mmCIF file of C-alpha atoms in Angstrom:
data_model
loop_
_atom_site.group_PDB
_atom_site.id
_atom_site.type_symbol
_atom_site.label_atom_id
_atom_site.label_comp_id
_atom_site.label_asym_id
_atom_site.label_seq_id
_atom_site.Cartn_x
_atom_site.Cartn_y
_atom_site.Cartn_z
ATOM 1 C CA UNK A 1 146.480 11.412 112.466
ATOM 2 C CA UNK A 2 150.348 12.104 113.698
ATOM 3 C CA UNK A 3 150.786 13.953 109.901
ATOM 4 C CA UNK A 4 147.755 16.167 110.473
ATOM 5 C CA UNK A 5 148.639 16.980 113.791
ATOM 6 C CA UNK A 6 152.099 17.948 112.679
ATOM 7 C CA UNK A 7 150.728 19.774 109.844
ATOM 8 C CA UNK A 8 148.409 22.304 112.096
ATOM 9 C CA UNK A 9 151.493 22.795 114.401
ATOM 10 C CA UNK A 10 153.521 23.764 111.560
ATOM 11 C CA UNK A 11 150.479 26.329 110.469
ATOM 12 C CA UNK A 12 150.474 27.788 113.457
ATOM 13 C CA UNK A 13 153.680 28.429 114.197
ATOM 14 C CA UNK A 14 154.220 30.237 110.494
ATOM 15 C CA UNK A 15 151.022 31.598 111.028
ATOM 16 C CA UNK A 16 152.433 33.467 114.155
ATOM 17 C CA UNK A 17 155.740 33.980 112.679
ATOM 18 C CA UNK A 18 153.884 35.673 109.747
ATOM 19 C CA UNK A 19 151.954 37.787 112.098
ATOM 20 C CA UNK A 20 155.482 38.509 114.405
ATOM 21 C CA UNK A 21 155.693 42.174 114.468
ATOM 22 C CA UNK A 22 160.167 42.687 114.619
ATOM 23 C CA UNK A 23 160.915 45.338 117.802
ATOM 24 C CA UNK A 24 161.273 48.879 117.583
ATOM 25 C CA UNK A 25 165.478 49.460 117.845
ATOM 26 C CA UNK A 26 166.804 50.416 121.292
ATOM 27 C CA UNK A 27 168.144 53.812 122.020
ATOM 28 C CA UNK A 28 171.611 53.755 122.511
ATOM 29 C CA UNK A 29 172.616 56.029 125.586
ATOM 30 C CA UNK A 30 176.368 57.181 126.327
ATOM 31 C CA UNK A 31 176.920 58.194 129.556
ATOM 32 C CA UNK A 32 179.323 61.431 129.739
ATOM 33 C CA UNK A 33 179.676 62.008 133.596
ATOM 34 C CA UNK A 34 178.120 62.058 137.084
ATOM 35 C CA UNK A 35 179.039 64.244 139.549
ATOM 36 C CA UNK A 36 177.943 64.959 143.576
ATOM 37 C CA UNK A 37 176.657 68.061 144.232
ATOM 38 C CA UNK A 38 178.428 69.254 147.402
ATOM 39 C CA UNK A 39 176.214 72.222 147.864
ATOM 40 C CA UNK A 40 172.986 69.704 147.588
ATOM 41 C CA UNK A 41 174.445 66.819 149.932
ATOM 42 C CA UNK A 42 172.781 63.326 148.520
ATOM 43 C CA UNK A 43 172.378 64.677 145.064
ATOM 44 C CA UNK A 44 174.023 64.519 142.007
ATOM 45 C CA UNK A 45 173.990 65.298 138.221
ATOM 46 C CA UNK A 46 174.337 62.926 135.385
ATOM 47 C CA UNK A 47 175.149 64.089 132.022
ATOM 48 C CA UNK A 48 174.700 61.503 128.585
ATOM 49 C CA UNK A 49 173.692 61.309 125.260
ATOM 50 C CA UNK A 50 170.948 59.526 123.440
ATOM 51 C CA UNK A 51 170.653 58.082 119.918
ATOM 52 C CA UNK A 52 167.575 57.003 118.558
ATOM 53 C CA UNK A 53 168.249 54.853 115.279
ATOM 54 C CA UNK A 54 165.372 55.265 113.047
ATOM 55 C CA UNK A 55 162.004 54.268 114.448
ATOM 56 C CA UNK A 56 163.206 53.808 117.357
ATOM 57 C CA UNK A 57 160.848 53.839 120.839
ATOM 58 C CA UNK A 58 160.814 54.128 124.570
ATOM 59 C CA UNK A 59 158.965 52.412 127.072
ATOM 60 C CA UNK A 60 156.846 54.279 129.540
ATOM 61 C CA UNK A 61 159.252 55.234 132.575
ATOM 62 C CA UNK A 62 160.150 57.724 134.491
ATOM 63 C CA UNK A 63 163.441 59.158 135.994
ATOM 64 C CA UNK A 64 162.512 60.283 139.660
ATOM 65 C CA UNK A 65 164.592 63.509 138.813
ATOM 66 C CA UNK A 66 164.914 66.665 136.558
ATOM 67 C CA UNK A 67 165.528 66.065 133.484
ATOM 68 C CA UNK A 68 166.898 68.432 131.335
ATOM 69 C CA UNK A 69 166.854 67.737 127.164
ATOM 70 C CA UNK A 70 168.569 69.271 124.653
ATOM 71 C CA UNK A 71 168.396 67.897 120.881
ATOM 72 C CA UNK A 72 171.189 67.553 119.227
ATOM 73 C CA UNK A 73 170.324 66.151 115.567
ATOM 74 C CA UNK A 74 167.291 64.670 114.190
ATOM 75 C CA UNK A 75 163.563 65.493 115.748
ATOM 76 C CA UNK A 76 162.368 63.532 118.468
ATOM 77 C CA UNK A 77 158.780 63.523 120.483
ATOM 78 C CA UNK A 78 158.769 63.577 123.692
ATOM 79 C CA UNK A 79 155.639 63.386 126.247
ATOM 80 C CA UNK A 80 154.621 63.233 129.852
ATOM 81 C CA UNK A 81 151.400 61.554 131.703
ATOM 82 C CA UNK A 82 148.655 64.308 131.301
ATOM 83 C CA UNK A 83 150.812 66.901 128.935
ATOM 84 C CA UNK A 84 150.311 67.412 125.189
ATOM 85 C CA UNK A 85 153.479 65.631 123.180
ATOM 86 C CA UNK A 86 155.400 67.465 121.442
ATOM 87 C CA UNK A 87 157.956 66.941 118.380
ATOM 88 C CA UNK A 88 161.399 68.593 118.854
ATOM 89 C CA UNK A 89 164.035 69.441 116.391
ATOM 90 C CA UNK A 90 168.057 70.519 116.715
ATOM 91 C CA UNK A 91 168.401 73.153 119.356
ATOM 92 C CA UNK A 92 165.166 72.986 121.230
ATOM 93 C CA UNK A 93 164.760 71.552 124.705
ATOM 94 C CA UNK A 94 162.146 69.903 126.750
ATOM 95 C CA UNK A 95 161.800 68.957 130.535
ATOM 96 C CA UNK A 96 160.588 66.571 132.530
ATOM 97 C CA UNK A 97 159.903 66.301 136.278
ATOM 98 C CA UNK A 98 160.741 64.269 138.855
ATOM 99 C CA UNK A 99 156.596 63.220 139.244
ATOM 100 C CA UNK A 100 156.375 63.092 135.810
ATOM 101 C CA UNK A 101 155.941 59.489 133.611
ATOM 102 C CA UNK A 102 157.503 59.502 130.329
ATOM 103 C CA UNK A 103 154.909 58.202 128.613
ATOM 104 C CA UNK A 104 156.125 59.273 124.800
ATOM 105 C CA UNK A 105 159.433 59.209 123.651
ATOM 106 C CA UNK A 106 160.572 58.198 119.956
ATOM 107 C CA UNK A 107 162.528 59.431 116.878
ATOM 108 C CA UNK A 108 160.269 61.098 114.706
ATOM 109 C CA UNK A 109 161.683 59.980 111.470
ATOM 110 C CA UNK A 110 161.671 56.161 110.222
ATOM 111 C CA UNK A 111 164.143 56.879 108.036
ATOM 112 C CA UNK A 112 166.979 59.349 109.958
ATOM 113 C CA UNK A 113 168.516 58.964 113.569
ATOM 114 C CA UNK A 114 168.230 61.530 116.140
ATOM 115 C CA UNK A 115 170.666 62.509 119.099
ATOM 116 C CA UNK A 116 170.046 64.551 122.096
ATOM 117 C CA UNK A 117 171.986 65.307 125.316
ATOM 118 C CA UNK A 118 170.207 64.734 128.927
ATOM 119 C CA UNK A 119 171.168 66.325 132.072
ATOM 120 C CA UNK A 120 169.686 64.538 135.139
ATOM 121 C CA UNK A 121 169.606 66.139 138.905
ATOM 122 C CA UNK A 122 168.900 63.469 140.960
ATOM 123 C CA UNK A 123 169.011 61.857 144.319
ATOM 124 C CA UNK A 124 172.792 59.843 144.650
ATOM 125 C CA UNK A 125 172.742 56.389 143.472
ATOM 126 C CA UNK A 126 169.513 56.379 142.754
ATOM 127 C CA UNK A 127 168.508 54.416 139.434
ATOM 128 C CA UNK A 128 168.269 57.000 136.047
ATOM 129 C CA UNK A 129 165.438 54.654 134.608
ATOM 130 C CA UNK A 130 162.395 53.365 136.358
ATOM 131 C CA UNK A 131 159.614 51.588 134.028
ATOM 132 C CA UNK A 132 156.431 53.156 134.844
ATOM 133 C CA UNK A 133 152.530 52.121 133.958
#
């Protein structure tokens, strides 16, 4: 009885391994500065870059701020609660509102990374990334 027991645990646990699915790969984000506005008192701008590896995927956030894109290399797809997604590639932009949820935002290819520069006016302090529903 103890072997057959032991047996369907084992089962089940390479059963679920088999079934695993591995995580998309994190974005790596360099920040590049932050600086107070002094002509918009309790706001400030924060400037950084973005790499997706390949494949790689955001959760649904938001930023409670502007958000200014600009891609660098690669194509990426970006998309807001209630707007059409769209797939960007070297020297186009997108934007995003402070309202807005991010509710799409990947690398486009599987197979090459992607880079893009943000530029963030928001209120001082406040946090860039807020997971959303």
């Amino acid at each position: 009885m103890i072997i057959l027991r032991t047996a369907t645990a084992a089962l089940l646990l390479m059963a679920g391994a088999a079934n695993a699915q591995p995580s998309p790969p994190q974005a790596i984000v360099a920040p590049l500065m932050t600086k107070a506005l002094a002509d918009y008192p309790g706001k400030e701008a924060m400037m950084f870059t973005v790499v997706y590896p390949p494949g790689a995927v955001d959760p649904v956030h938001r930023h409670n701020a502007h958000a200014f894109v600009y891609v660098l290399e690669g194509s990426i797809v970006m998309g807001v609660r209630n707007g059409k997604p769209v797939t960007l590639a070297a020297g186009q932009t997108f934007y995003e509102g402070p309202d807005d949820v991010h509710t799409i935002g990947r690398n486009a290819s599987l197979t090459k990374p992607a880079k893009f520069l943000v530029v963030l006016l928001k209120n001082s302090g406040a946090p860039v990334v807020t997971p959303a529903d």
